[in-house]
Amino acid sequence: MTSPIKNQLNTVFVPVSDLHASVEWYCRLLGQAYDLESVKEPIYNMDINHYTGLLLDAGPPNKQQQVSPSKHPIFNFHTDDIDEAYSYVQELGYEINAPIERFDNLAFFNVKDPDGNIIMICNG
């Protein structure tokens, strides 16, 4: 059977309560330049490589969204050097939710964004 839906993840939506704070947090995490004066409610489309996008979504304009973060990672960002990534996140002063866990060919740790969403940083 042929499906008109592609086998490709397009965009990850992250619910946020404060769009400006979240734009700053994610841009700093990824080392991206940002201009908070150009951020327009209710969404911010992150500059992400490849096919999958990341959209920070503050919900309806002029109403602060109530976010119920997952207790589990909602997605991961890739790194080639898990130890360097861990040190970088520590330098940023971001809340690390779980220390580095190492397996044969995989290592990861978790960090919380401003709304408590758990993001995994992973080298595999």
Short mmCIF file of N, CA and C in Angstrom, two decimals, residues 76-86 100-110 120-124:
data_model
loop_
_atom_site.label_atom_id
_atom_site.label_comp_id
_atom_site.label_asym_id
_atom_site.label_seq_id
_atom_site.Cartn_x
_atom_site.Cartn_y
_atom_site.Cartn_z
N ASN A 76 15.59 14.51 21.47
CA ASN A 76 16.99 14.71 21.82
C ASN A 76 17.71 15.57 20.80
N PHE A 77 18.77 16.21 21.24
CA PHE A 77 19.71 16.89 20.36
C PHE A 77 20.96 16.03 20.31
N HIS A 78 21.58 15.97 19.14
CA HIS A 78 22.78 15.15 18.95
C HIS A 78 24.03 15.93 19.32
N THR A 79 25.03 15.23 19.82
CA THR A 79 26.36 15.76 20.04
C THR A 79 27.39 14.71 19.63
N ASP A 80 28.54 15.16 19.15
CA ASP A 80 29.62 14.23 18.85
C ASP A 80 30.47 13.96 20.09
N ASP A 81 30.42 14.88 21.08
CA ASP A 81 31.24 14.76 22.28
C ASP A 81 30.36 14.99 23.51
N ILE A 82 29.93 13.91 24.14
CA ILE A 82 28.99 13.99 25.26
C ILE A 82 29.59 14.74 26.45
N ASP A 83 30.87 14.56 26.71
CA ASP A 83 31.51 15.23 27.85
C ASP A 83 31.60 16.74 27.61
N GLU A 84 31.95 17.13 26.40
CA GLU A 84 32.01 18.56 26.07
C GLU A 84 30.62 19.18 26.15
N ALA A 85 29.61 18.47 25.67
CA ALA A 85 28.23 18.96 25.74
C ALA A 85 27.78 19.12 27.18
N TYR A 86 28.13 18.17 28.02
CA TYR A 86 27.75 18.22 29.44
C TYR A 86 28.40 19.44 30.11
N ILE A 100 25.28 11.96 32.95
CA ILE A 100 25.61 11.16 31.77
C ILE A 100 25.46 9.68 32.09
N GLU A 101 24.73 8.99 31.22
CA GLU A 101 24.64 7.53 31.29
C GLU A 101 25.36 7.00 30.07
N ARG A 102 26.19 6.00 30.27
CA ARG A 102 27.02 5.47 29.19
C ARG A 102 26.71 3.99 28.94
N PHE A 103 26.63 3.66 27.67
CA PHE A 103 26.46 2.28 27.22
C PHE A 103 27.57 2.00 26.21
N ASP A 104 27.57 0.87 25.57
CA ASP A 104 28.66 0.51 24.65
C ASP A 104 28.93 1.62 23.62
N ASN A 105 27.94 1.98 22.84
CA ASN A 105 28.14 2.97 21.78
C ASN A 105 27.15 4.14 21.88
N LEU A 106 26.69 4.40 23.08
CA LEU A 106 25.70 5.44 23.30
C LEU A 106 25.91 6.07 24.67
N ALA A 107 25.79 7.38 24.72
CA ALA A 107 25.82 8.09 26.00
C ALA A 107 24.84 9.25 25.89
N PHE A 108 24.21 9.59 27.03
CA PHE A 108 23.25 10.69 27.02
C PHE A 108 23.11 11.28 28.41
N PHE A 109 22.55 12.50 28.46
CA PHE A 109 22.11 13.10 29.71
C PHE A 109 20.89 13.96 29.40
N ASN A 110 20.16 14.32 30.44
CA ASN A 110 18.93 15.10 30.28
C ASN A 110 19.06 16.47 30.92
N MET A 120 16.82 15.50 25.95
CA MET A 120 17.98 14.60 26.03
C MET A 120 19.08 15.11 25.10
N ILE A 121 20.31 15.06 25.57
CA ILE A 121 21.47 15.32 24.73
C ILE A 121 22.14 13.96 24.57
N CYS A 122 22.36 13.53 23.32
CA CYS A 122 22.75 12.15 23.07
C CYS A 122 23.81 12.09 21.97
N ASN A 123 24.75 11.16 22.11
CA ASN A 123 25.77 11.01 21.09
C ASN A 123 25.53 9.83 20.17
N GLY A 124 24.45 9.14 20.32
CA GLY A 124 24.18 7.96 19.48
C GLY A 124 22.99 8.13 18.61
#
